[in-house]
Amino acid sequence: MTVFKLGTRGSPLALAQANMVRDALMATHGLPDAAFEIVVIKTTGDKVQDRALAEIGGKALWTKELDRALLAGEIDACVHSMKDVETFRTDMIAIAAMLPRADVRDRLVGAESIDAIPQGGVLGTSSPRRAAQVRKLRPDLRTVLFRGNVDTRLARLAAGEADATLLAAAGLARLGRHDVGVEIPTNVMLPAPAQGAVGVEIRADDAHARELVGAIDDAVTHGCVSAERALLAALKADCHSPVAALATIEGGILTLEAELLSEDGTAHVHGAIEGAPLDHDLPAALARDLLERAPETVRRLFEG
């Protein structure tokens, strides 16, 4: 039996997601556990925890070692949290599938609401989007860098390094931590583009992998996440950019909603657009609208 190798990072969440993909492939194709091997690959993003991602190479720090192993044929596919995958990818790699999307919301840990964080309090986060959105709501708060896996960040919170932190609801649920934190509604904080989605990448020329993995693709999730990623591409956004976006499909109509913010959250612009799910011009049209209406302090983050 030829063993299909799934590459993944080694964090508890990454391993949980790789097992989800393996289980979906087993169920869809009627294959035994022995048909798959989960291969853990240490990434630079896992090794360096004391600096912001934007300072040390951006989202590629989560993917470059996995990309190298994939293109070298050491693994057959990579499992990713889609929000960690950089917007512009090499043509040699293709996103073959996405699992059904989980809860897209953030969870606030350490306080019952953003309003309940103590006056002048501290939010632990490494996300420019979360920092800007919270400071938009609470300009009195300051932020400190929180990186690492879920347990690392919760331990830092417990140690008093911050009054509160934000974590993805989907990640907590996949780790069985349903009781941690309180959900922030999307009308209060739009999520990061692609939040809650797990994707599988393959070599673009690997027809066998494309057929095997493509069978577990959730078309609605794939369409929504692709629209959100296309918006990032049209904005030329990177990991420095405070961008929130969420696409949904209901009744055959795709709605793409987004918010751009200044780094301190004092300036922001919000917009939405509707159309056919396969209308690839929608994300670019929304990007143009947002940039035309954005305050100067927001627009200059997306220039050049």
mmCIF file of C-alpha atoms in Angstrom:
data_model
loop_
_atom_site.group_PDB
_atom_site.id
_atom_site.type_symbol
_atom_site.label_atom_id
_atom_site.label_comp_id
_atom_site.label_asym_id
_atom_site.label_seq_id
_atom_site.Cartn_x
_atom_site.Cartn_y
_atom_site.Cartn_z
ATOM 1 C CA MET A 1 0.000 0.000 0.000
ATOM 2 C CA THR A 2 1.281 3.451 -0.928
ATOM 3 C CA VAL A 3 1.179 5.727 2.103
ATOM 4 C CA PHE A 4 -0.118 9.264 1.555
ATOM 5 C CA LYS A 5 1.897 11.690 3.677
ATOM 6 C CA LEU A 6 0.226 14.730 5.231
ATOM 7 C CA GLY A 7 2.618 17.439 6.380
ATOM 8 C CA THR A 8 1.742 19.665 9.313
ATOM 9 C CA ARG A 9 3.168 21.877 12.003
ATOM 10 C CA GLY A 10 3.576 20.237 15.381
ATOM 11 C CA SER A 11 1.347 22.334 17.632
ATOM 12 C CA PRO A 12 -1.619 20.586 19.290
ATOM 13 C CA LEU A 13 -4.014 22.569 17.085
ATOM 14 C CA ALA A 14 -2.103 21.798 13.881
ATOM 15 C CA LEU A 15 -2.057 18.105 14.747
ATOM 16 C CA ALA A 16 -5.776 18.141 15.513
ATOM 17 C CA GLN A 17 -6.443 19.689 12.106
ATOM 18 C CA ALA A 18 -4.196 17.191 10.318
ATOM 19 C CA ASN A 19 -6.113 14.376 11.993
ATOM 20 C CA MET A 20 -9.388 15.958 10.852
ATOM 21 C CA VAL A 21 -8.133 15.893 7.257
ATOM 22 C CA ARG A 22 -6.896 12.311 7.564
ATOM 23 C CA ASP A 23 -10.233 11.210 9.058
ATOM 24 C CA ALA A 24 -12.148 12.931 6.257
ATOM 25 C CA LEU A 25 -9.992 11.222 3.624
ATOM 26 C CA MET A 26 -10.432 7.842 5.307
ATOM 27 C CA ALA A 27 -14.207 8.234 5.510
ATOM 28 C CA THR A 28 -14.603 9.526 1.956
ATOM 29 C CA HIS A 29 -12.424 6.906 0.289
ATOM 30 C CA GLY A 30 -12.969 3.979 2.651
ATOM 31 C CA LEU A 31 -9.256 3.756 3.381
ATOM 32 C CA PRO A 32 -7.627 2.462 6.576
ATOM 33 C CA ASP A 33 -5.556 4.539 8.964
ATOM 34 C CA ALA A 34 -2.441 2.802 7.628
ATOM 35 C CA ALA A 35 -2.947 4.500 4.252
ATOM 36 C CA PHE A 36 -1.896 7.830 5.761
ATOM 37 C CA GLU A 37 1.058 9.193 7.678
ATOM 38 C CA ILE A 38 1.091 12.534 9.466
ATOM 39 C CA VAL A 39 4.539 14.111 9.158
ATOM 40 C CA VAL A 40 5.425 16.879 11.607
ATOM 41 C CA ILE A 41 7.623 19.647 10.228
ATOM 42 C CA LYS A 42 9.033 22.344 12.497
ATOM 43 C CA THR A 43 8.492 25.820 11.071
ATOM 44 C CA THR A 44 10.340 29.052 11.760
ATOM 45 C CA GLY A 45 7.105 30.542 13.041
ATOM 46 C CA ASP A 46 7.027 27.870 15.739
ATOM 47 C CA LYS A 47 10.667 28.376 16.690
ATOM 48 C CA VAL A 48 10.620 32.182 17.080
ATOM 49 C CA GLN A 49 8.056 33.297 19.657
ATOM 50 C CA ASP A 50 9.404 36.590 21.007
ATOM 51 C CA ARG A 51 8.839 38.835 17.996
ATOM 52 C CA ALA A 52 5.858 39.846 15.921
ATOM 53 C CA LEU A 53 5.342 37.789 12.773
ATOM 54 C CA ALA A 54 5.625 40.899 10.596
ATOM 55 C CA GLU A 55 9.135 41.567 11.919
ATOM 56 C CA ILE A 56 10.580 38.176 11.024
ATOM 57 C CA GLY A 57 9.184 37.321 7.615
ATOM 58 C CA GLY A 58 5.389 37.286 7.795
ATOM 59 C CA LYS A 59 3.074 34.357 7.146
ATOM 60 C CA ALA A 60 5.714 32.531 5.078
ATOM 61 C CA LEU A 61 7.251 31.518 8.397
ATOM 62 C CA TRP A 62 4.326 29.110 8.814
ATOM 63 C CA THR A 63 4.595 27.667 5.310
ATOM 64 C CA LYS A 64 8.096 27.800 3.824
ATOM 65 C CA GLU A 65 9.412 24.612 5.457
ATOM 66 C CA LEU A 66 6.211 22.767 4.546
ATOM 67 C CA ASP A 67 6.445 24.120 1.000
ATOM 68 C CA ARG A 68 10.015 22.873 0.701
ATOM 69 C CA ALA A 69 9.059 19.386 1.916
ATOM 70 C CA LEU A 70 6.053 19.287 -0.416
ATOM 71 C CA LEU A 71 7.967 20.360 -3.506
ATOM 72 C CA ALA A 72 10.794 17.953 -2.640
ATOM 73 C CA GLY A 73 8.315 15.068 -2.569
ATOM 74 C CA GLU A 74 8.918 14.326 1.120
ATOM 75 C CA ILE A 75 5.191 14.777 1.766
ATOM 76 C CA ASP A 76 2.167 14.586 -0.530
ATOM 77 C CA ALA A 77 0.031 17.378 0.960
ATOM 78 C CA CYS A 78 0.165 20.085 3.629
ATOM 79 C CA VAL A 79 -2.562 20.925 6.143
ATOM 80 C CA HIS A 80 -2.879 24.596 7.082
ATOM 81 C CA SER A 81 -5.043 27.001 8.995
ATOM 82 C CA MET A 82 -5.996 29.049 5.954
ATOM 83 C CA LYS A 83 -5.618 32.375 7.753
ATOM 84 C CA ASP A 84 -1.901 31.520 8.172
ATOM 85 C CA VAL A 85 -1.325 30.973 4.440
ATOM 86 C CA GLU A 86 0.196 33.951 2.654
ATOM 87 C CA THR A 87 -1.979 35.537 -0.015
ATOM 88 C CA PHE A 88 0.352 35.052 -2.969
ATOM 89 C CA ARG A 89 1.482 31.442 -3.469
ATOM 90 C CA THR A 90 3.777 29.814 -5.998
ATOM 91 C CA ASP A 91 2.076 28.317 -9.062
ATOM 92 C CA MET A 92 3.727 25.001 -8.178
ATOM 93 C CA ILE A 93 1.374 24.600 -5.199
ATOM 94 C CA ALA A 94 -2.426 24.418 -5.307
ATOM 95 C CA ILE A 95 -5.112 24.579 -2.634
ATOM 96 C CA ALA A 96 -6.905 21.307 -3.342
ATOM 97 C CA ALA A 97 -9.515 21.317 -0.587
ATOM 98 C CA MET A 98 -10.947 23.074 2.413
ATOM 99 C CA LEU A 99 -12.886 21.387 5.187
ATOM 100 C CA PRO A 100 -16.277 22.822 6.186
ATOM 101 C CA ARG A 101 -15.642 26.090 7.976
ATOM 102 C CA ALA A 102 -15.977 26.236 11.741
ATOM 103 C CA ASP A 103 -16.991 29.169 13.963
ATOM 104 C CA VAL A 104 -15.389 32.290 12.476
ATOM 105 C CA ARG A 105 -15.614 34.395 15.642
ATOM 106 C CA ASP A 106 -12.962 35.433 18.114
ATOM 107 C CA ARG A 107 -13.250 34.514 21.778
ATOM 108 C CA LEU A 108 -12.272 36.966 24.490
ATOM 109 C CA VAL A 109 -10.466 35.332 27.406
ATOM 110 C CA GLY A 110 -9.946 37.093 30.734
ATOM 111 C CA ALA A 111 -13.016 39.342 30.703
ATOM 112 C CA GLU A 112 -16.726 38.890 30.090
ATOM 113 C CA SER A 113 -16.743 41.551 27.374
ATOM 114 C CA ILE A 114 -14.463 44.121 25.815
ATOM 115 C CA ASP A 115 -16.198 46.765 27.937
ATOM 116 C CA ALA A 116 -15.348 44.743 31.061
ATOM 117 C CA ILE A 117 -11.572 44.901 30.546
ATOM 118 C CA PRO A 118 -10.234 47.233 33.277
ATOM 119 C CA GLN A 119 -9.708 50.887 32.382
ATOM 120 C CA GLY A 120 -6.215 51.294 30.960
ATOM 121 C CA GLY A 121 -5.879 47.529 30.800
ATOM 122 C CA VAL A 122 -3.644 45.337 28.654
ATOM 123 C CA LEU A 123 -4.647 43.061 25.766
ATOM 124 C CA GLY A 124 -2.224 40.331 24.784
ATOM 125 C CA THR A 125 -2.194 39.705 21.019
ATOM 126 C CA SER A 126 0.130 39.405 18.042
ATOM 127 C CA SER A 127 -2.599 40.302 15.552
ATOM 128 C CA PRO A 128 -2.608 43.826 14.074
ATOM 129 C CA ARG A 129 -6.279 43.280 13.201
ATOM 130 C CA ARG A 130 -7.317 42.341 16.744
ATOM 131 C CA ALA A 131 -5.226 45.115 18.291
ATOM 132 C CA ALA A 132 -6.747 47.750 16.011
ATOM 133 C CA GLN A 133 -10.320 46.518 16.439
ATOM 134 C CA VAL A 134 -10.089 46.434 20.230
ATOM 135 C CA ARG A 135 -8.480 49.866 20.398
ATOM 136 C CA LYS A 136 -11.197 51.192 18.099
ATOM 137 C CA LEU A 137 -13.679 50.095 20.771
ATOM 138 C CA ARG A 138 -11.456 50.883 23.771
ATOM 139 C CA PRO A 139 -8.808 53.539 22.992
ATOM 140 C CA ASP A 140 -7.626 53.411 26.628
ATOM 141 C CA LEU A 141 -6.285 49.867 26.267
ATOM 142 C CA ARG A 142 -2.726 49.008 25.313
ATOM 143 C CA THR A 143 -1.419 45.818 23.736
ATOM 144 C CA VAL A 144 1.507 43.495 24.426
ATOM 145 C CA LEU A 145 2.852 40.790 22.128
ATOM 146 C CA PHE A 146 1.318 37.369 22.740
ATOM 147 C CA ARG A 147 2.557 34.599 20.418
ATOM 148 C CA GLY A 148 2.721 30.836 20.746
ATOM 149 C CA ASN A 149 0.171 28.076 20.851
ATOM 150 C CA VAL A 150 -3.111 28.271 22.752
ATOM 151 C CA ASP A 151 -1.722 26.871 26.006
ATOM 152 C CA THR A 152 1.270 29.226 25.907
ATOM 153 C CA ARG A 153 -0.952 32.257 25.514
ATOM 154 C CA LEU A 154 -3.375 31.115 28.203
ATOM 155 C CA ALA A 155 -0.444 30.532 30.571
ATOM 156 C CA ARG A 156 0.856 34.043 29.947
ATOM 157 C CA LEU A 157 -2.609 35.420 30.631
ATOM 158 C CA ALA A 158 -2.831 33.405 33.860
ATOM 159 C CA ALA A 159 0.573 34.758 34.875
ATOM 160 C CA GLY A 160 -0.821 38.292 34.726
ATOM 161 C CA GLU A 161 1.067 39.502 31.661
ATOM 162 C CA ALA A 162 -2.213 40.881 30.288
ATOM 163 C CA ASP A 163 -5.787 41.428 31.418
ATOM 164 C CA ALA A 164 -7.300 39.672 28.418
ATOM 165 C CA THR A 165 -6.477 38.017 25.129
ATOM 166 C CA LEU A 166 -8.340 36.962 21.989
ATOM 167 C CA LEU A 167 -8.257 33.490 20.454
ATOM 168 C CA ALA A 168 -10.060 31.975 17.476
ATOM 169 C CA ALA A 169 -13.212 30.137 18.516
ATOM 170 C CA ALA A 170 -12.544 27.469 15.888
ATOM 171 C CA GLY A 171 -9.131 26.622 17.285
ATOM 172 C CA LEU A 172 -10.427 26.378 20.831
ATOM 173 C CA ALA A 173 -13.260 24.100 19.699
ATOM 174 C CA ARG A 174 -10.868 21.808 17.809
ATOM 175 C CA LEU A 175 -8.847 21.459 21.004
ATOM 176 C CA GLY A 176 -11.963 20.628 23.025
ATOM 177 C CA ARG A 177 -11.768 23.967 24.871
ATOM 178 C CA HIS A 178 -15.387 24.954 24.356
ATOM 179 C CA ASP A 179 -15.586 26.524 27.806
ATOM 180 C CA VAL A 180 -12.728 28.989 27.320
ATOM 181 C CA GLY A 181 -13.678 32.626 26.757
ATOM 182 C CA VAL A 182 -16.761 34.340 25.374
ATOM 183 C CA GLU A 183 -17.610 34.810 21.697
ATOM 184 C CA ILE A 184 -17.374 38.287 20.208
ATOM 185 C CA PRO A 185 -20.181 38.782 17.657
ATOM 186 C CA THR A 186 -19.037 39.462 14.103
ATOM 187 C CA ASN A 187 -20.941 42.763 14.121
ATOM 188 C CA VAL A 188 -18.571 43.861 16.903
ATOM 189 C CA MET A 189 -15.364 42.337 15.510
ATOM 190 C CA LEU A 190 -15.199 40.961 11.982
ATOM 191 C CA PRO A 191 -12.779 38.008 11.866
ATOM 192 C CA ALA A 192 -9.525 37.674 10.008
ATOM 193 C CA PRO A 193 -9.874 36.619 6.389
ATOM 194 C CA ALA A 194 -10.069 32.805 6.193
ATOM 195 C CA GLN A 195 -10.486 32.399 9.967
ATOM 196 C CA GLY A 196 -12.025 29.059 10.912
ATOM 197 C CA ALA A 197 -11.011 27.317 7.669
ATOM 198 C CA VAL A 198 -8.618 24.374 7.303
ATOM 199 C CA GLY A 199 -7.040 23.931 3.883
ATOM 200 C CA VAL A 200 -5.001 21.237 2.153
ATOM 201 C CA GLU A 201 -2.308 22.125 -0.365
ATOM 202 C CA ILE A 202 -0.732 19.774 -2.902
ATOM 203 C CA ARG A 203 1.798 19.967 -5.719
ATOM 204 C CA ALA A 204 -0.086 21.554 -8.618
ATOM 205 C CA ASP A 205 0.994 18.824 -11.039
ATOM 206 C CA ASP A 206 0.061 15.888 -8.778
ATOM 207 C CA ALA A 207 -3.115 14.533 -10.368
ATOM 208 C CA HIS A 208 -3.444 11.662 -7.885
ATOM 209 C CA ALA A 209 -3.303 13.997 -4.879
ATOM 210 C CA ARG A 210 -5.715 16.399 -6.525
ATOM 211 C CA GLU A 211 -8.276 13.620 -7.044
ATOM 212 C CA LEU A 212 -7.802 12.156 -3.565
ATOM 213 C CA VAL A 213 -7.872 15.458 -1.661
ATOM 214 C CA GLY A 214 -10.383 17.218 -3.902
ATOM 215 C CA ALA A 215 -13.037 14.715 -2.862
ATOM 216 C CA ILE A 216 -13.211 16.237 0.646
ATOM 217 C CA ASP A 217 -13.486 19.847 -0.531
ATOM 218 C CA ASP A 218 -16.359 21.903 0.884
ATOM 219 C CA ALA A 219 -17.368 24.128 -2.025
ATOM 220 C CA VAL A 220 -19.080 26.819 0.060
ATOM 221 C CA THR A 221 -16.119 27.218 2.389
ATOM 222 C CA HIS A 222 -13.714 27.212 -0.544
ATOM 223 C CA GLY A 223 -15.724 29.879 -2.351
ATOM 224 C CA CYS A 224 -16.002 32.143 0.690
ATOM 225 C CA VAL A 225 -12.367 31.852 1.708
ATOM 226 C CA SER A 226 -11.221 32.374 -1.877
ATOM 227 C CA ALA A 227 -13.214 35.626 -2.003
ATOM 228 C CA GLU A 228 -11.635 36.805 1.254
ATOM 229 C CA ARG A 229 -8.145 35.934 0.004
ATOM 230 C CA ALA A 230 -8.848 37.699 -3.301
ATOM 231 C CA LEU A 231 -9.775 40.823 -1.330
ATOM 232 C CA LEU A 232 -6.400 40.656 0.447
ATOM 233 C CA ALA A 233 -4.685 40.315 -2.923
ATOM 234 C CA ALA A 234 -6.545 43.309 -4.357
ATOM 235 C CA LEU A 235 -5.605 45.373 -1.300
ATOM 236 C CA LYS A 236 -2.001 44.155 -1.488
ATOM 237 C CA ALA A 237 -2.396 43.473 2.226
ATOM 238 C CA ASP A 238 0.232 41.671 4.276
ATOM 239 C CA CYS A 239 0.629 40.580 7.889
ATOM 240 C CA HIS A 240 1.171 44.215 8.918
ATOM 241 C CA SER A 241 -2.267 45.185 7.599
ATOM 242 C CA PRO A 242 -5.226 45.489 9.996
ATOM 243 C CA VAL A 243 -7.838 43.870 7.735
ATOM 244 C CA ALA A 244 -10.996 42.005 8.711
ATOM 245 C CA ALA A 245 -13.221 40.217 6.209
ATOM 246 C CA LEU A 246 -15.979 37.659 6.048
ATOM 247 C CA ALA A 247 -17.757 36.143 3.059
ATOM 248 C CA THR A 248 -20.992 34.179 3.305
ATOM 249 C CA ILE A 249 -23.169 32.463 0.704
ATOM 250 C CA GLU A 250 -26.918 32.315 1.193
ATOM 251 C CA GLY A 251 -29.595 31.734 -1.420
ATOM 252 C CA GLY A 252 -26.981 31.604 -4.156
ATOM 253 C CA ILE A 253 -25.683 35.085 -3.293
ATOM 254 C CA LEU A 254 -22.201 35.776 -1.951
ATOM 255 C CA THR A 255 -21.875 38.665 0.495
ATOM 256 C CA LEU A 256 -18.370 39.917 1.199
ATOM 257 C CA GLU A 257 -17.960 42.283 4.149
ATOM 258 C CA ALA A 258 -14.702 43.928 5.176
ATOM 259 C CA GLU A 259 -13.129 46.513 7.436
ATOM 260 C CA LEU A 260 -9.781 48.302 7.127
ATOM 261 C CA LEU A 261 -8.295 50.049 10.143
ATOM 262 C CA SER A 262 -5.379 52.224 11.098
ATOM 263 C CA GLU A 263 -2.858 50.524 13.368
ATOM 264 C CA ASP A 264 -4.267 52.236 16.460
ATOM 265 C CA GLY A 265 -7.894 51.743 15.443
ATOM 266 C CA THR A 266 -8.703 55.452 15.497
ATOM 267 C CA ALA A 267 -9.506 55.468 11.767
ATOM 268 C CA HIS A 268 -11.412 52.820 9.880
ATOM 269 C CA VAL A 269 -13.650 52.105 6.919
ATOM 270 C CA HIS A 270 -16.253 49.387 6.458
ATOM 271 C CA GLY A 271 -18.027 48.079 3.374
ATOM 272 C CA ALA A 272 -19.814 45.144 1.798
ATOM 273 C CA ILE A 273 -20.683 43.869 -1.652
ATOM 274 C CA GLU A 274 -23.018 41.193 -3.016
ATOM 275 C CA GLY A 275 -23.038 39.117 -6.172
ATOM 276 C CA ALA A 276 -22.700 35.696 -7.709
ATOM 277 C CA PRO A 277 -20.313 33.340 -5.864
ATOM 278 C CA LEU A 278 -18.208 32.874 -8.991
ATOM 279 C CA ASP A 279 -17.975 36.600 -9.790
ATOM 280 C CA HIS A 280 -14.236 37.057 -9.356
ATOM 281 C CA ASP A 281 -14.524 40.832 -9.819
ATOM 282 C CA LEU A 282 -16.376 41.331 -6.515
ATOM 283 C CA PRO A 283 -13.356 41.331 -4.159
ATOM 284 C CA ALA A 284 -11.446 43.826 -6.298
ATOM 285 C CA ALA A 285 -14.512 46.076 -6.545
ATOM 286 C CA LEU A 286 -14.878 46.070 -2.756
ATOM 287 C CA ALA A 287 -11.170 46.784 -2.334
ATOM 288 C CA ARG A 288 -11.439 49.816 -4.621
ATOM 289 C CA ASP A 289 -14.479 51.107 -2.760
ATOM 290 C CA LEU A 290 -12.817 50.738 0.638
ATOM 291 C CA LEU A 291 -9.612 52.448 -0.445
ATOM 292 C CA GLU A 292 -11.508 55.312 -2.078
ATOM 293 C CA ARG A 293 -13.420 55.988 1.149
ATOM 294 C CA ALA A 294 -10.669 55.186 3.632
ATOM 295 C CA PRO A 295 -9.142 57.919 5.817
ATOM 296 C CA GLU A 296 -5.587 58.798 4.852
ATOM 297 C CA THR A 297 -4.093 57.014 7.879
ATOM 298 C CA VAL A 298 -5.757 53.810 6.703
ATOM 299 C CA ARG A 299 -5.130 54.205 2.970
ATOM 300 C CA ARG A 300 -1.397 54.751 3.335
ATOM 301 C CA LEU A 301 -1.038 51.309 4.959
ATOM 302 C CA PHE A 302 -2.042 49.797 1.611
ATOM 303 C CA GLU A 303 0.018 52.002 -0.668
ATOM 304 C CA GLY A 304 3.203 50.788 -2.307
#
